Short mmCIF file of C-alpha atoms in Angstrom, two decimals:
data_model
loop_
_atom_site.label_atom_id
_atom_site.label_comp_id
_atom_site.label_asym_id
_atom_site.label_seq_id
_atom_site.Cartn_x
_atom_site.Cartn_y
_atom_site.Cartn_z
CA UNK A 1 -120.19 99.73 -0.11
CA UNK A 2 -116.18 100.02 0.90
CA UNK A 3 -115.16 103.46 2.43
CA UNK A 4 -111.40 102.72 1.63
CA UNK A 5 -109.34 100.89 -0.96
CA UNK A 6 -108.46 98.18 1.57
CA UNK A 7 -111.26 96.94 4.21
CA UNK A 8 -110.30 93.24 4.03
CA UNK A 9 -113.35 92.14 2.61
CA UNK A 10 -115.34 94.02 5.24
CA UNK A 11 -118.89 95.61 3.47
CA UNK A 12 -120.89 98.35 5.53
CA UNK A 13 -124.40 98.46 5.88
CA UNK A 14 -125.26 101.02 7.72
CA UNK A 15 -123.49 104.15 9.67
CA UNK A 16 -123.85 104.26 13.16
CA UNK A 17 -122.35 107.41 14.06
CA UNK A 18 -119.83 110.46 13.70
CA UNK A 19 -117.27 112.01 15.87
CA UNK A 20 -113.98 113.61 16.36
CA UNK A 21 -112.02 110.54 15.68
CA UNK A 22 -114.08 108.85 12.85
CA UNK A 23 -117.02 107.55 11.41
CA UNK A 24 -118.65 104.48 12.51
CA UNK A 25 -120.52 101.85 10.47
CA UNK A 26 -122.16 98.37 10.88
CA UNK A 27 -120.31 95.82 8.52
CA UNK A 28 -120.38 92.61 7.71
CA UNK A 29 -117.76 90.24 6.63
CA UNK A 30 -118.46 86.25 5.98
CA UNK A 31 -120.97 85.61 9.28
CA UNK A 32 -119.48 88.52 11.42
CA UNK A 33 -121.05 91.28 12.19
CA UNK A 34 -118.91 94.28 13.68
CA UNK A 35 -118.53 97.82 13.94
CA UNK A 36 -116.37 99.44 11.60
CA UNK A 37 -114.54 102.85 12.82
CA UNK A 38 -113.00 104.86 9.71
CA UNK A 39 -111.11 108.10 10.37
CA UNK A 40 -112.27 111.13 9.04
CA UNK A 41 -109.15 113.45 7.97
CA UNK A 42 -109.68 116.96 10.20
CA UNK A 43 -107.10 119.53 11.77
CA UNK A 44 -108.45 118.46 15.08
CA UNK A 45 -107.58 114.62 14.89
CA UNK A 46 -104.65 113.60 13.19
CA UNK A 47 -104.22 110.03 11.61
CA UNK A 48 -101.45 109.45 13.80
CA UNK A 49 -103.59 110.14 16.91
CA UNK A 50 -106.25 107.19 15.01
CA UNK A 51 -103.72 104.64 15.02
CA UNK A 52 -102.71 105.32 18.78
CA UNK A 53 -106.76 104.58 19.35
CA UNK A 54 -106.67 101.42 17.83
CA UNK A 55 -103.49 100.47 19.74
CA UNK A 56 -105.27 102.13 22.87
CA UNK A 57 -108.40 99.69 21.96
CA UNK A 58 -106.14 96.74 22.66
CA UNK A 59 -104.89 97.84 25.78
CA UNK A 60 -107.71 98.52 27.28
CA UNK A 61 -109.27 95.29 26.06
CA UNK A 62 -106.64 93.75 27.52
CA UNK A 63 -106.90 95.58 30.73
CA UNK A 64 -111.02 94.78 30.94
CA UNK A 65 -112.01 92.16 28.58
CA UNK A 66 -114.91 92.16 30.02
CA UNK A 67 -115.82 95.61 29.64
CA UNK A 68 -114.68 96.88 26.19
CA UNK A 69 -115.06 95.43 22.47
CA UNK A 70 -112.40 93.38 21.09
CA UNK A 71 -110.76 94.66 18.34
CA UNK A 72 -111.27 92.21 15.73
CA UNK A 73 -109.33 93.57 12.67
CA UNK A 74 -107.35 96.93 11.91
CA UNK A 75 -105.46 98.50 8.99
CA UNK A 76 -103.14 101.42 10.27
CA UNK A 77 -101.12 102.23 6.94
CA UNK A 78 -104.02 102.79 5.26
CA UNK A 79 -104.65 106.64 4.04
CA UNK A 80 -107.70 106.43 5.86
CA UNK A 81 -106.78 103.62 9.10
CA UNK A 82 -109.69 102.05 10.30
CA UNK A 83 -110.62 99.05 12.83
CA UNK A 84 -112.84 96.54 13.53
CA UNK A 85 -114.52 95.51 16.76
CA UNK A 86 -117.16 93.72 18.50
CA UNK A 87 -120.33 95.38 17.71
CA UNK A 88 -122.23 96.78 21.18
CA UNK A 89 -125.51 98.27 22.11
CA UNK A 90 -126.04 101.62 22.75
CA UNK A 91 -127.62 102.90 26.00
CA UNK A 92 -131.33 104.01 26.03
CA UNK A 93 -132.22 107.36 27.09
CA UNK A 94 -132.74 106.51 31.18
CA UNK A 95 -132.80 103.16 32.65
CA UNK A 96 -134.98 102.03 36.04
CA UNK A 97 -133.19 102.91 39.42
CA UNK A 98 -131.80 99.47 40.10
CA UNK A 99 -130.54 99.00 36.66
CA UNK A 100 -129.01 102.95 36.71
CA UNK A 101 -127.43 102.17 39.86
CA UNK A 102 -125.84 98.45 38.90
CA UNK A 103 -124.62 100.67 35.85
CA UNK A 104 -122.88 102.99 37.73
CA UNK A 105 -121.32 101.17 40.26
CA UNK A 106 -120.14 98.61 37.27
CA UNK A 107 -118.69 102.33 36.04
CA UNK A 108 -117.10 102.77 38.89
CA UNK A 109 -115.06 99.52 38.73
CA UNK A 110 -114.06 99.50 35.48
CA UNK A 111 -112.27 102.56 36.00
CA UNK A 112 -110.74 101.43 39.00
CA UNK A 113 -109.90 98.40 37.09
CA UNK A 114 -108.17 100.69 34.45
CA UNK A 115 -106.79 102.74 36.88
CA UNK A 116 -104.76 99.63 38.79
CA UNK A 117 -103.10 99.14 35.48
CA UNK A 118 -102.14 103.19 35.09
CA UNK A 119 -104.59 104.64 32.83
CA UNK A 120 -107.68 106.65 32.68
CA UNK A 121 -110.14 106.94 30.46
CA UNK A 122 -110.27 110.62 29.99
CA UNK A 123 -113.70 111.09 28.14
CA UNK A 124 -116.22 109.52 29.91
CA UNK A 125 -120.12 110.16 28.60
CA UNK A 126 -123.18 108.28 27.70
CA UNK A 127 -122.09 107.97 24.12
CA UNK A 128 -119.15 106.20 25.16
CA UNK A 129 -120.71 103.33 27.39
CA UNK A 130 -122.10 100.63 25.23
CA UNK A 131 -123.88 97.26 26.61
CA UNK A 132 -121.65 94.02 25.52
CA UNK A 133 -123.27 90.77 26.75
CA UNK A 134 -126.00 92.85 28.80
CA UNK A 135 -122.76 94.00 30.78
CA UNK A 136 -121.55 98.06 30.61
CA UNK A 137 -118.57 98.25 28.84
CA UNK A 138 -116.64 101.53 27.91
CA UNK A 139 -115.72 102.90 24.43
CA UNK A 140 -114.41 105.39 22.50
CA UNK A 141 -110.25 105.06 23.74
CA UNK A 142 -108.79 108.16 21.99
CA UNK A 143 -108.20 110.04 24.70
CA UNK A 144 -106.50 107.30 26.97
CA UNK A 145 -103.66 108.61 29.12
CA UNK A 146 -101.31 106.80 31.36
CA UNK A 147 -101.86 108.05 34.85
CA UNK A 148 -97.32 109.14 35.20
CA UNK A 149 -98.10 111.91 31.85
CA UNK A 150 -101.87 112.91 33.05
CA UNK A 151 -99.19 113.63 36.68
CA UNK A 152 -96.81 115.88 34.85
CA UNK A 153 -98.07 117.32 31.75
CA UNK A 154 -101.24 120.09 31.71
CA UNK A 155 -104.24 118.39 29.78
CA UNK A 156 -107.43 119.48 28.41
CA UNK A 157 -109.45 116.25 27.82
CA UNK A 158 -112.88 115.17 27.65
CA UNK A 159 -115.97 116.44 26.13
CA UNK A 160 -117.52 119.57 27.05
CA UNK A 161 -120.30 119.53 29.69
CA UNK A 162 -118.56 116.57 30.77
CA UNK A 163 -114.83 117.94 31.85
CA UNK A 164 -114.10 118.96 35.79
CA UNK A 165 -114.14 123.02 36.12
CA UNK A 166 -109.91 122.11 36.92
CA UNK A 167 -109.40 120.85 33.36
CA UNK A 168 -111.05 123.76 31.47
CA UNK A 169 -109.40 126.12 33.83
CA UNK A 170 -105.84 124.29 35.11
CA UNK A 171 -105.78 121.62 32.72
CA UNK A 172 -105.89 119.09 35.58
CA UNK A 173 -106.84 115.11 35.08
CA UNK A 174 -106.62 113.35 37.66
CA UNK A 175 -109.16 110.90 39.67
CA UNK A 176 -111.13 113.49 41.11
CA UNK A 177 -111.72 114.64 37.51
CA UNK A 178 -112.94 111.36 36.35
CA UNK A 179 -115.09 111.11 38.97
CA UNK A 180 -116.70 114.43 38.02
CA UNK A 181 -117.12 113.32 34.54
CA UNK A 182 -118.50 109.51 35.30
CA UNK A 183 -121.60 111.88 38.10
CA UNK A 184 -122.69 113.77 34.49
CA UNK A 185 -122.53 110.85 32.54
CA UNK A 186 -124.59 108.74 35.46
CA UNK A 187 -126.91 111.61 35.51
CA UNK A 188 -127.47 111.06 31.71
CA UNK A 189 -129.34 107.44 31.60
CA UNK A 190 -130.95 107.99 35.22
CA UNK A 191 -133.92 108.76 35.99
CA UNK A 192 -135.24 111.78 38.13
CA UNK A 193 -136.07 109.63 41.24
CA UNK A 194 -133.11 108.09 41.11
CA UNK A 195 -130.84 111.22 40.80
CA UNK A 196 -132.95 112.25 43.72
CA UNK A 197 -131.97 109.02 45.78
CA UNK A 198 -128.50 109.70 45.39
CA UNK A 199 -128.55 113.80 45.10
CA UNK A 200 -125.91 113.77 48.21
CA UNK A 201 -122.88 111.34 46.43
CA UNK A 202 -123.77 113.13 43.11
CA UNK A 203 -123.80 116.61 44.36
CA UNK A 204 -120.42 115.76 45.87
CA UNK A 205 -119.06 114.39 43.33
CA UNK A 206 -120.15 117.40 40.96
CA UNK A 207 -118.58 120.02 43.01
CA UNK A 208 -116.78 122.69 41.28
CA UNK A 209 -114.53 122.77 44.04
CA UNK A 210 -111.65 119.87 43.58
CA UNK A 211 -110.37 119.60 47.21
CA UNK A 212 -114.18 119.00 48.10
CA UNK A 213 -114.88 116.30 45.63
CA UNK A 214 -113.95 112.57 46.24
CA UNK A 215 -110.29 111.85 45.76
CA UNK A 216 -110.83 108.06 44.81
CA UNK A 217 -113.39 106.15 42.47
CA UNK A 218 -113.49 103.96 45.84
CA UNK A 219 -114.89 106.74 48.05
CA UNK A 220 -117.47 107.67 45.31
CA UNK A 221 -118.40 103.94 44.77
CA UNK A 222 -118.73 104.10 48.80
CA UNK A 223 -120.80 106.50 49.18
CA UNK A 224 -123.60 105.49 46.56
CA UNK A 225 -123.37 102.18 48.61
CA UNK A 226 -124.06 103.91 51.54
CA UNK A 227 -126.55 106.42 50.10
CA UNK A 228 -129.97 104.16 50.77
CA UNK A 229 -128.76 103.11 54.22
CA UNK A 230 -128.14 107.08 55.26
CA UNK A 231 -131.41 107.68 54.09
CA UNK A 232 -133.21 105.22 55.93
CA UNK A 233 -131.40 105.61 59.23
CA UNK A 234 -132.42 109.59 59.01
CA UNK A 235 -135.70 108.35 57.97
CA UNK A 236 -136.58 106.49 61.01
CA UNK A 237 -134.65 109.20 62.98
CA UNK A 238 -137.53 111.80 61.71
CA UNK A 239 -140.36 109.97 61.67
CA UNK A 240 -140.34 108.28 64.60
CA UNK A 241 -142.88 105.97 65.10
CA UNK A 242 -144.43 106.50 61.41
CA UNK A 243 -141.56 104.37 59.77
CA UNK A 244 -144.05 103.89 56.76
CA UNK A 245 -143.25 103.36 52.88
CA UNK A 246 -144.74 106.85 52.09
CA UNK A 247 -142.99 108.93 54.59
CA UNK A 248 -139.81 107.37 53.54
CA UNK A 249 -140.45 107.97 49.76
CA UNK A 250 -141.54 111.32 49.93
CA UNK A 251 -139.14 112.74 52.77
CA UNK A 252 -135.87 111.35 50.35
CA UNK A 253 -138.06 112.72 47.29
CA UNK A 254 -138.07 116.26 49.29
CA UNK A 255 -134.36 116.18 50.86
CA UNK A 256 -133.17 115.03 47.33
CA UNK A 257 -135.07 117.87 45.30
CA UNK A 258 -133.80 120.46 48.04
CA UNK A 259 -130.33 119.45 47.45
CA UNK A 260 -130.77 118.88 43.36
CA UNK A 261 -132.44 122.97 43.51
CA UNK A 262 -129.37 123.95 45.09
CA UNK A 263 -127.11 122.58 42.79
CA UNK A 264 -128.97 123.67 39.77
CA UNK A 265 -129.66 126.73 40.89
CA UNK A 266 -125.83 127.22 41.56
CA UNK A 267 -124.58 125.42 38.48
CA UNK A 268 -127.07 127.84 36.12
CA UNK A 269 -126.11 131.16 37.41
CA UNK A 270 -122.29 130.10 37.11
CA UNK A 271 -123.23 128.88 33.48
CA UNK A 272 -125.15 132.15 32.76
CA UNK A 273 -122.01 134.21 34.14
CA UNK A 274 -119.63 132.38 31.99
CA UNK A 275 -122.15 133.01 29.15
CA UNK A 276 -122.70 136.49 29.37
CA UNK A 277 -118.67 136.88 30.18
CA UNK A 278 -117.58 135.20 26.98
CA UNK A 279 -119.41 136.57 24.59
CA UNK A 280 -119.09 140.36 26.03
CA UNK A 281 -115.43 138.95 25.65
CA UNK A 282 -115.71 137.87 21.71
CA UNK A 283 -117.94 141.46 20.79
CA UNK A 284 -115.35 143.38 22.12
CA UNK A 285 -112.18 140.94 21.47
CA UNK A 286 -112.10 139.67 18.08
CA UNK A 287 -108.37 139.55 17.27
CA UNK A 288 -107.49 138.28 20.24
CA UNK A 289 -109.84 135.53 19.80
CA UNK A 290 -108.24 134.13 16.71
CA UNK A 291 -104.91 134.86 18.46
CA UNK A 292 -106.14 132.00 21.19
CA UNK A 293 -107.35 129.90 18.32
CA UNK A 294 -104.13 130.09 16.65
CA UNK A 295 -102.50 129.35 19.76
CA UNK A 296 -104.90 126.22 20.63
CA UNK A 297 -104.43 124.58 17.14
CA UNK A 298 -100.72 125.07 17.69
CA UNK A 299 -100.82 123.24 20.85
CA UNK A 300 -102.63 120.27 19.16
CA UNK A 301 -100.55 119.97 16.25
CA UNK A 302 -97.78 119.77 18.71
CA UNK A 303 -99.40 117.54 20.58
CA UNK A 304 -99.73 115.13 17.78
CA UNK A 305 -96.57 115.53 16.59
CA UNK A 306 -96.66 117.47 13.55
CA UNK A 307 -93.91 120.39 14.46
CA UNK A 308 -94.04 121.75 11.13
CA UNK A 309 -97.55 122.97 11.51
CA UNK A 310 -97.53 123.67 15.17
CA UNK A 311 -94.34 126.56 15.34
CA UNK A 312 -96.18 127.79 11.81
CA UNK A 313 -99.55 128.34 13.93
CA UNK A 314 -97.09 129.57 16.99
CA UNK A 315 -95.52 131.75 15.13
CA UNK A 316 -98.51 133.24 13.74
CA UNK A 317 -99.78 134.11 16.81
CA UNK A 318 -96.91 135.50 18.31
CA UNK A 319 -96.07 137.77 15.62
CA UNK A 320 -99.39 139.46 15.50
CA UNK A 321 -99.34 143.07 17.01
CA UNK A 322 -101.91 142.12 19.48
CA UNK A 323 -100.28 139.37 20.98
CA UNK A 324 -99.97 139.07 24.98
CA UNK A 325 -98.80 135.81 27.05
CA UNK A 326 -101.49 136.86 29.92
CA UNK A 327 -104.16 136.11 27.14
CA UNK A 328 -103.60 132.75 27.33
CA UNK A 329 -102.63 132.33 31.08
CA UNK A 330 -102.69 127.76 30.35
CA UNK A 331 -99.80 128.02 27.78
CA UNK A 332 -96.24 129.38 27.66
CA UNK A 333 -96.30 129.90 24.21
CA UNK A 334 -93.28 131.11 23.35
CA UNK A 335 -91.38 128.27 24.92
CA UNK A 336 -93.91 125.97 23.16
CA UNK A 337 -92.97 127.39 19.87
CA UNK A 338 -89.66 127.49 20.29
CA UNK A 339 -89.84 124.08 21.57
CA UNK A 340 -91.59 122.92 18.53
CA UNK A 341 -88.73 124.74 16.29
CA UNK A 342 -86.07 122.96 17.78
CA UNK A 343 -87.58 119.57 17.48
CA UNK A 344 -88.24 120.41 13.57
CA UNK A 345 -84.67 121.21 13.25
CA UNK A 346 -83.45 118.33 15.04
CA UNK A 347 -85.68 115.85 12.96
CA UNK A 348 -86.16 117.51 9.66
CA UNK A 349 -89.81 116.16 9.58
CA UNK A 350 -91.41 117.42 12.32
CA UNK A 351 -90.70 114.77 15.13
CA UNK A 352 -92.95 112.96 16.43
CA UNK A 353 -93.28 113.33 19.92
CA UNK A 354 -93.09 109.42 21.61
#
């Protein structure tokens, strides 16, 4: 079956998966064997912002050739623009600790590897690590920034569960944020004993507060290095002269469920809070809660470059009775909209932003 008019000869067989961007299918075409990302028209993702993927794709593949799919064939001025690239495996569910770890320090690199050439990745999660050649590889490059606009514009990227608390809040990207988001993911395909081997790099890494957390994907990769040794040396330092295989394993097993309790514990009544905060905030706020939706589809249809709808949303916020700038503290929206007026006028089209 052909999802658009023009695939190049490329038949699906199966789909694969769904997101934000697109749909994704195995297809076949002659002997090759690839998968097929289509884009699937919605408010949130613009077709522009589809075509900037694919040409993201081929940076990045550029950038770490050994650690992302080639992109084998594209059609961007098609209604529905679609590409073509190596087809990976998927991670399983958890993986054994040596494996886990080789995976995340492999992570680690590839980021710094992206990094050195001014990007970042920007939505880092187990769905977007695939195995190429046996080797981790990343995926998924819609939300690829250059490190110089990530510096000087506010940002709100990533996947929830998965962003720092300084993007929801300040939207901040920066390394430490990445970091933050590549301890959740490693946390994903781990298993418990293995989280527990490394609770003291992961719990730093995972804390809420930024100027805590590791600044570089270095001093993370560091100190899951350095984990194992630090163990042992307090190990022996403890135990004395019963340096034996089960006091080791069960004294890390203890410090590393001690720590993981704390965290946990921490991480669920801040959750809970947040919880019980927002929705007292929607019962009792309705109006003003389409007032912030207004204002967040405006900011992405600016973002993307379509003016025309972003000062219509704008303005459709702004003009309603209840409008307030403190009720949406990460936006100036009134400079935003008449911003997005401006460039309208000056283009005729809705400008699209470079």
């Amino acid at each position: 079956m052909s999802i658009t008019a023009n695939m190049r000869d490329w038949q699906t067989v199966r789909r694969l998966g769904r997101g934000l961007s697109g749909e994704v299918y195995e297809a076949r075409r002659a002997d090759t064997i690839a998968a097929l990302k289509v884009y699937r028209p919605s408010e949130a993702f613009g077709a522009d912002q589809f075509r900037r993927e694919i040409a993201n794709a081929r940076i990045v593949h550029g950038i770490i050739p050994d650690g992302s799919p080639a992109v084998l064939d594209s059609d961007g001025t098609a209604e529905r623009p679609w590409f073509a690239m190596t087809l990976a495996q998927p991670l399983r569910d958890t993986y054994p600790r040596t494996t886990a770890i080789a995976f995340l320090l492999r992570l680690i690199d590839l980021c710094i590897r992206l990094r050195d050439a001014g990007y970042y990745h920007c939505d880092l999660k187990k769905d977007n690590l695939c195995l190429i050649d046996g080797k981790l590889s990343l995926l998924d490059f819609a939300s690829l920034v250059r490190i110089a606009f990530a510096n000087t514009h506010g940002l709100r990227l990533g996947s929830d569960f998965h962003r720092a608390p300084e993007t929801d809040a300040d939207l901040v990207v920066d390394e430490r944020t990445e970091v933050f988001a590549i301890a959740v993911t490693f946390i994903q395909f781990a298993g418990l004993s293995t989280i527990l081997r490394l609770a003291v790099p992961l719990l730093r890494a995972l804390l809420p507060f930024p100027w805590m957390r590791y600044r570089t994907f270095e001093e993370f990769r560091k100190g899951v290095v350095r984990e194992p040794l630090r163990i042992r040396r307090l190990v022996w330092i403890s135990a004395g002269v019963w340096k034996t295989k089960i006091v080791t394993t069960w004294t890390t097993l203890v410090s590393g469920a001690v720590v993981l309790t704390l965290v946990v514990a921490f991480c669920g009544v801040r959750y809970a809070d947040s919880i019980r905060g927002e929705s007292e905030y929607r019962r009792r706020n309705p109006t003003k809660l389409k007032i912030r939706e207004l204002v967040g589809e405006g900011y992405v249809a600016y973002r993307t470059g379509d003016m025309a709808r972003a000062s219509n949303l704008l303005e459709a916020a702004i003009s309603s009775r209840n409008f307030t700038a403190r009720d949406c503290p990460h936006f100036d929206v009134e400079a935003l909209y008449r911003d997005a007026c401006d460039r309208l006028r000056r283009t005729g089209e809705g400008g699209r932003r470079p």
